[in-house]
Coordinates of C-alpha atoms in Angstrom, one line a residue:
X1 CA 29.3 -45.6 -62.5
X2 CA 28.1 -42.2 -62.5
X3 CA 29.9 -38.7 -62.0
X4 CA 29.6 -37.1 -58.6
X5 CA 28.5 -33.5 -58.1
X6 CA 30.6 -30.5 -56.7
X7 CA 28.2 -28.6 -53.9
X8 CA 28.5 -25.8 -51.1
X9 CA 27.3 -26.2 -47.7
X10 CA 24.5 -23.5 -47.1
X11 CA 23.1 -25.3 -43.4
X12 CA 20.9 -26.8 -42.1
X13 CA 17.0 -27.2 -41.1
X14 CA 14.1 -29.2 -41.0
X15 CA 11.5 -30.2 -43.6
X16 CA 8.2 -32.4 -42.7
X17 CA 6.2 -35.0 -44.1
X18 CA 3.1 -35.9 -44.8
X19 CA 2.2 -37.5 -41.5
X20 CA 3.8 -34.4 -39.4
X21 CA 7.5 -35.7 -38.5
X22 CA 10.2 -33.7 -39.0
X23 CA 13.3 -34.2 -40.7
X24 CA 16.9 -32.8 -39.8
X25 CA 18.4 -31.8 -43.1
X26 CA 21.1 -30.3 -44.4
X27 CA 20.9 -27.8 -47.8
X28 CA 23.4 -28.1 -50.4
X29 CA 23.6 -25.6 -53.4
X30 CA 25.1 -26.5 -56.6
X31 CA 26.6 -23.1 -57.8
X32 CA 26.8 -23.7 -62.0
X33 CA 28.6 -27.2 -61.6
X34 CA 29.9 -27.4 -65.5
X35 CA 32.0 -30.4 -66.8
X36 CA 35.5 -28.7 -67.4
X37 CA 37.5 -32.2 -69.0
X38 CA 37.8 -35.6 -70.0
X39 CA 40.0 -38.4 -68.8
X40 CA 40.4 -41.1 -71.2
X41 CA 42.4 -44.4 -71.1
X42 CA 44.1 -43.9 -73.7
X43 CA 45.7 -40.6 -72.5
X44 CA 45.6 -40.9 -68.4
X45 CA 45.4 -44.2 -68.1
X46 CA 41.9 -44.2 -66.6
X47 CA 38.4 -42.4 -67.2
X48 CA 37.1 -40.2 -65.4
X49 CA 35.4 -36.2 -65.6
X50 CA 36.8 -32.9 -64.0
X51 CA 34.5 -30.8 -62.7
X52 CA 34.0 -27.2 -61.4
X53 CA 32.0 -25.1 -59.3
X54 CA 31.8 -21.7 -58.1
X55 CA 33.0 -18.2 -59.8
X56 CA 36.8 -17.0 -59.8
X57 CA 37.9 -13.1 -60.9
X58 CA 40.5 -13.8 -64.1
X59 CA 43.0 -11.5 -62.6
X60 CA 43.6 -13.7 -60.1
X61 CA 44.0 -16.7 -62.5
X62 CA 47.3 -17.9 -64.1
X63 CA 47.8 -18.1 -67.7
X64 CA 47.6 -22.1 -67.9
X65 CA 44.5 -21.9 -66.0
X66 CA 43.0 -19.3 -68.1
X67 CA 44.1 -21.6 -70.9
X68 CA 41.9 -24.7 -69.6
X69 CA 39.0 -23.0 -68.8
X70 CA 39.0 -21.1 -72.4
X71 CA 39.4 -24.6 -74.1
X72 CA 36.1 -25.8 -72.3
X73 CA 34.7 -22.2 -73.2
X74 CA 33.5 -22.4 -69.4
X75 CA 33.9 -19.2 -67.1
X76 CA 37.0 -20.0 -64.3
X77 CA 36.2 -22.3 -61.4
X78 CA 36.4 -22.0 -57.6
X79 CA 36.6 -25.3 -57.0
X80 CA 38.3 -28.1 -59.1
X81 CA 37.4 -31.9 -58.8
X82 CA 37.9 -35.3 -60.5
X83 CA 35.0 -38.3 -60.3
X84 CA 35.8 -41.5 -61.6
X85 CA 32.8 -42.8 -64.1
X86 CA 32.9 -45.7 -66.6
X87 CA 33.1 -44.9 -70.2
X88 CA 29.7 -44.5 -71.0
X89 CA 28.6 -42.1 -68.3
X90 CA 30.9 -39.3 -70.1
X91 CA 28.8 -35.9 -70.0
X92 CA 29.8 -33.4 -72.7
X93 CA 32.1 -30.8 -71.7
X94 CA 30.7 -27.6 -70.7
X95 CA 27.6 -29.1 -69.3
X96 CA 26.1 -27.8 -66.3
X97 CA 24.7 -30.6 -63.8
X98 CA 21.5 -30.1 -62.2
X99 CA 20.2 -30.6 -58.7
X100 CA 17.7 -33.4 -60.9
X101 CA 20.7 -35.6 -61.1
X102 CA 19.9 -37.0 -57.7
X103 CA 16.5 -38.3 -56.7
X104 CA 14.4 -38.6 -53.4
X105 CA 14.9 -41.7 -51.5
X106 CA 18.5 -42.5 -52.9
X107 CA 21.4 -42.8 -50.7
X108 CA 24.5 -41.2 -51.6
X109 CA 28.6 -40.5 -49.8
X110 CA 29.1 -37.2 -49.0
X111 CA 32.8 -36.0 -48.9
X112 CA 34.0 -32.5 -46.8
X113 CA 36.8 -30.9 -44.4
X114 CA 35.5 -30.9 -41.2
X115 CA 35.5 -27.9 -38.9
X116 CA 38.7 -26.5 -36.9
X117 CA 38.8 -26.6 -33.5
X118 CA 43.0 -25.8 -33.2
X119 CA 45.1 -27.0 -30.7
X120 CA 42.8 -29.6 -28.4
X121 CA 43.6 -31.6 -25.7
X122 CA 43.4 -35.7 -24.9
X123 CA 39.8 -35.7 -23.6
X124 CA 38.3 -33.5 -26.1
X125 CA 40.3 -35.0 -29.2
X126 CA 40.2 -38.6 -28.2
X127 CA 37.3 -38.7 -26.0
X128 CA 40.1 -39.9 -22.9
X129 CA 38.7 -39.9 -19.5
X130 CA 41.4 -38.1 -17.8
X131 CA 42.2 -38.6 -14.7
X132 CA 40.5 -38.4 -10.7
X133 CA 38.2 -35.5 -9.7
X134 CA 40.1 -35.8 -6.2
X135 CA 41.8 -38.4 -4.1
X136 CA 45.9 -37.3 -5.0
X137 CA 45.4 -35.0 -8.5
X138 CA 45.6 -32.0 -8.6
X139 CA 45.5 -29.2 -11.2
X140 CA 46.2 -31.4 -14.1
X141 CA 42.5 -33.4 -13.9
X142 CA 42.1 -33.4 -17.6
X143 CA 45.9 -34.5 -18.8
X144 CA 46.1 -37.6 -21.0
X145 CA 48.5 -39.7 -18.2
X146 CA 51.2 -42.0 -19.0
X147 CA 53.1 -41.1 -22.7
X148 CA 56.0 -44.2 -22.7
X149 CA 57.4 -46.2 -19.6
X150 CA 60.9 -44.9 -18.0
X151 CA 63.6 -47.4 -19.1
X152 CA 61.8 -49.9 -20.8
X153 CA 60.8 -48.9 -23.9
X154 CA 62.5 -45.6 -22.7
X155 CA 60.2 -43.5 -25.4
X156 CA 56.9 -42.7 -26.7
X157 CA 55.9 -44.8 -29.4
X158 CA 55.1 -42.8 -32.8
X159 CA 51.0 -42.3 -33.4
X160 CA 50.6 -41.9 -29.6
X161 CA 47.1 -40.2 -28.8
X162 CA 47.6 -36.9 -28.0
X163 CA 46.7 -33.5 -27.6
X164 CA 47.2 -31.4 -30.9
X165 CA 45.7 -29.9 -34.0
X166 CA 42.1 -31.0 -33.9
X167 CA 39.7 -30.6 -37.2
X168 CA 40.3 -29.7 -40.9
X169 CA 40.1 -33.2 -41.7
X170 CA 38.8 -34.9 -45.0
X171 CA 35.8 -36.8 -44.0
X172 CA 33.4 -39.1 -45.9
X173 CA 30.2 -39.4 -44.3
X174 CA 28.6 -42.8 -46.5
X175 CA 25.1 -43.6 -46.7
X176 CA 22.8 -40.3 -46.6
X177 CA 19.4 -40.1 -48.3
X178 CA 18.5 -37.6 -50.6
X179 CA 15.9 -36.1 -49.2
X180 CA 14.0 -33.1 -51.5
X181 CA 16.0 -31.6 -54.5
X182 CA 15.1 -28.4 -56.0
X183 CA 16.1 -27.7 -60.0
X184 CA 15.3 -24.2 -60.2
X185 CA 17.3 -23.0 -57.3
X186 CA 20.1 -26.2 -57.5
X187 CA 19.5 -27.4 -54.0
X188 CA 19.6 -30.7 -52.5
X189 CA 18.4 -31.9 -49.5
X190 CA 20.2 -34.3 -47.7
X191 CA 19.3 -36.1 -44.6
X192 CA 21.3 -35.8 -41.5
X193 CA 24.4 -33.8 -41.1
X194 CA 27.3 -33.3 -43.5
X195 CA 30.7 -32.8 -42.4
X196 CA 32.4 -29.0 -43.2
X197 CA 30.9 -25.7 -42.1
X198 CA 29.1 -23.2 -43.7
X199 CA 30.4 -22.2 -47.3
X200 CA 32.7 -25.2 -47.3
X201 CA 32.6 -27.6 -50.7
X202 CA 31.3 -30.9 -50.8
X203 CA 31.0 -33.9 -52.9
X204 CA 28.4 -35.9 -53.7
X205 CA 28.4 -38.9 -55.4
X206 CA 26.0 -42.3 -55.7
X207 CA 26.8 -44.1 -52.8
X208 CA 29.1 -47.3 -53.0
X209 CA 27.5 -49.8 -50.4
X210 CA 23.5 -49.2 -51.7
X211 CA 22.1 -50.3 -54.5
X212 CA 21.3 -47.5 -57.4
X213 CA 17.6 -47.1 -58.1
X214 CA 16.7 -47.6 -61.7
X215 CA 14.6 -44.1 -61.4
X216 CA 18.1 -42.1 -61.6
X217 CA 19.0 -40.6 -65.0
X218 CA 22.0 -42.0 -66.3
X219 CA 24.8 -41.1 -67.0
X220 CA 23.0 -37.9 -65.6
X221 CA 20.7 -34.9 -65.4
X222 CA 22.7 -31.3 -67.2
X223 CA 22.1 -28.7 -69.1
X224 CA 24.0 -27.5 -72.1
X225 CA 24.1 -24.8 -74.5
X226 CA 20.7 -24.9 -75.8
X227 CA 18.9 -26.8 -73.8
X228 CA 18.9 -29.8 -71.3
X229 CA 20.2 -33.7 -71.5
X230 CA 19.3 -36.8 -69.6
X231 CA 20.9 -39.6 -71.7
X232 CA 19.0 -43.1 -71.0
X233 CA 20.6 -46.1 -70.5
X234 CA 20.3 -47.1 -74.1
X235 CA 21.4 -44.0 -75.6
X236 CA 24.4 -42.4 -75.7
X237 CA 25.1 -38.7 -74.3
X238 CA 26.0 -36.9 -77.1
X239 CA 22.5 -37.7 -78.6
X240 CA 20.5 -36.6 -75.9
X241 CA 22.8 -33.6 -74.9
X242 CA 22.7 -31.6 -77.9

C-alpha cells in the first residue's frame, strides 16, 4: 500500500484528446510535498508516513513544532497529514514527492472540505419538496412540514432532517482518473470534480476499490537531496533514494 499525496485545489478546465473530445478536469498542485516522519509498529503501534505541504512563516510556529520540522531538516509545513502504507513503501524522510507518483489512466480517492453555504433550509440541504404552490399555503411554500406528532411521540426525534449549517464537510470523492500529470510544474490532472474550493487541501491516494496498474512506481516517485528516487518493487528505498 502506497503513501497518498498532500495537494491544493487551483480549478478547473478542460483538456482534449486526440480524437477532439473534451475533458472536464480539475488541476491539483503539489506545493513541495516533503515526507516529515515515520510511524513504526514498534513505537505507534502501526505504520504509516506524515506528510506536509505548503510554506509557514517561523514566527508563527511553536517551539515543539519548530522542533519537528528541524529534526526532518524540512522547512515548516502548512498542511500536516498521515497516510497509512505497509512497511516496505517507507519513503526517506525529507523526500519531496513528485506529481510522477501518479500515472495517466489510474484511478485514485480524492479527500476535501466541501464548500460553505451557512445556514440552509430543508429543500436546499435535503433536496425536500416543500410544500403546495397554492391550494391552502401560504407564505411558508418552502418549509420542511411536519417535525414530531402532538401527543404521541410528543417530540422530534434526534437526527431529524432539517434546516441548518450546510457545507464544510469532509468528503471523499472515490474512483477519479488521473488524467495528465505535469513533473515540472507538480500538477495533476484529475477527471471530474473534486470536492473543496479554490486553495483548499486535498488528498490523494491510490484508490481502494480499482486495481493498481503495475506501470506506478512503487513505493513512489520523490526527490531528495541530491537527486531523484523511484524504488522498484524489488528494491528497497533507501537504495534508490540516495
Amino acid at each position: 500500500m502506497r503513501s497518498g499525496v498532500i495537494a491544493q485545489k487551483v480549478g478547473m478546465t478542460r483538456v482534449f484528446t486526440e480524437t477532439g473530445e473534451h475533458v472536464p478536469v480539475t488541476v491539483l498542485k503539489l506545493g513541495n510535498c516533503q515526507v516529515l516522519g515515520h510511524r513504526t509498529k514498534d513505537k505507534n503501534g502501526y505504520v504509516a508516513m506524515q506528510l506536509g505541504s505548503g510554506s509557514r512563516r517561523t514566527v508563527y510556529l511553536p517551539k515543539a513544532e519548530r522542533g519537528q520540522f528541524a529534526a526532518a531538516s524540512v522547512e515548516p509545513k502548512r498542511k500536516l497529514a498521515e497516510f497509512r502504507v505497509s512497511e516496505d513503501s517507507l519513503i526517506p524522510v525529507g523526500a519531496e514527492i513528485t506529481a510522477d507518483h501518479f500515472i495517466a489512466g489510474q484511478f485514485v480517492d480524492v479527500t476535501g472540505t466541501s464548500v460553505g453555504k451557512g445556514f440552509a433550509g430543508g429543500m436546499k440541504r435535503w433536496n425536500f419538496g416543500g410544500l403546495r404552490a397554492t391550494h391552502g399555503v401560504s407564505v411558508s411554500h418552502r418549509s420542511i412540514g411536519s417535525t414530531g406528532g402532538r401527543q404521541d411521540p410528543g417530540k422530534t426525534f434526534k437526527n431529524k432532517k432539517m434546516a441548518g449549517h450546510m457545507g464544510v464537510d469532509r468528503i471523499t470523492t472515490l474512483n477519479l482518473r488521473v488524467v495528465q500529470t505535469d513533473v515540472e510544474r507538480g500538477l495533476l490532472l484529475i477527471e471530474g470534480a473534486v470536492p473543496g474550493s479554490k486553495g483548499g487541501w486535498i488528498m490523494v491516494r491510490d484508490a481502494v476499490k480499482k486495481p493498481l496498474p503495475k506501470e506506478v512506481p512503487m513505493p513512489g516517485k520523490f526527490k531528495v537531496a541530491g537527486g531523484e528516487g523511484s524504488a522498484k518493487a524489488d528494491a528497497p528505498a533507501e537504495q534508490e533514494g540516495a
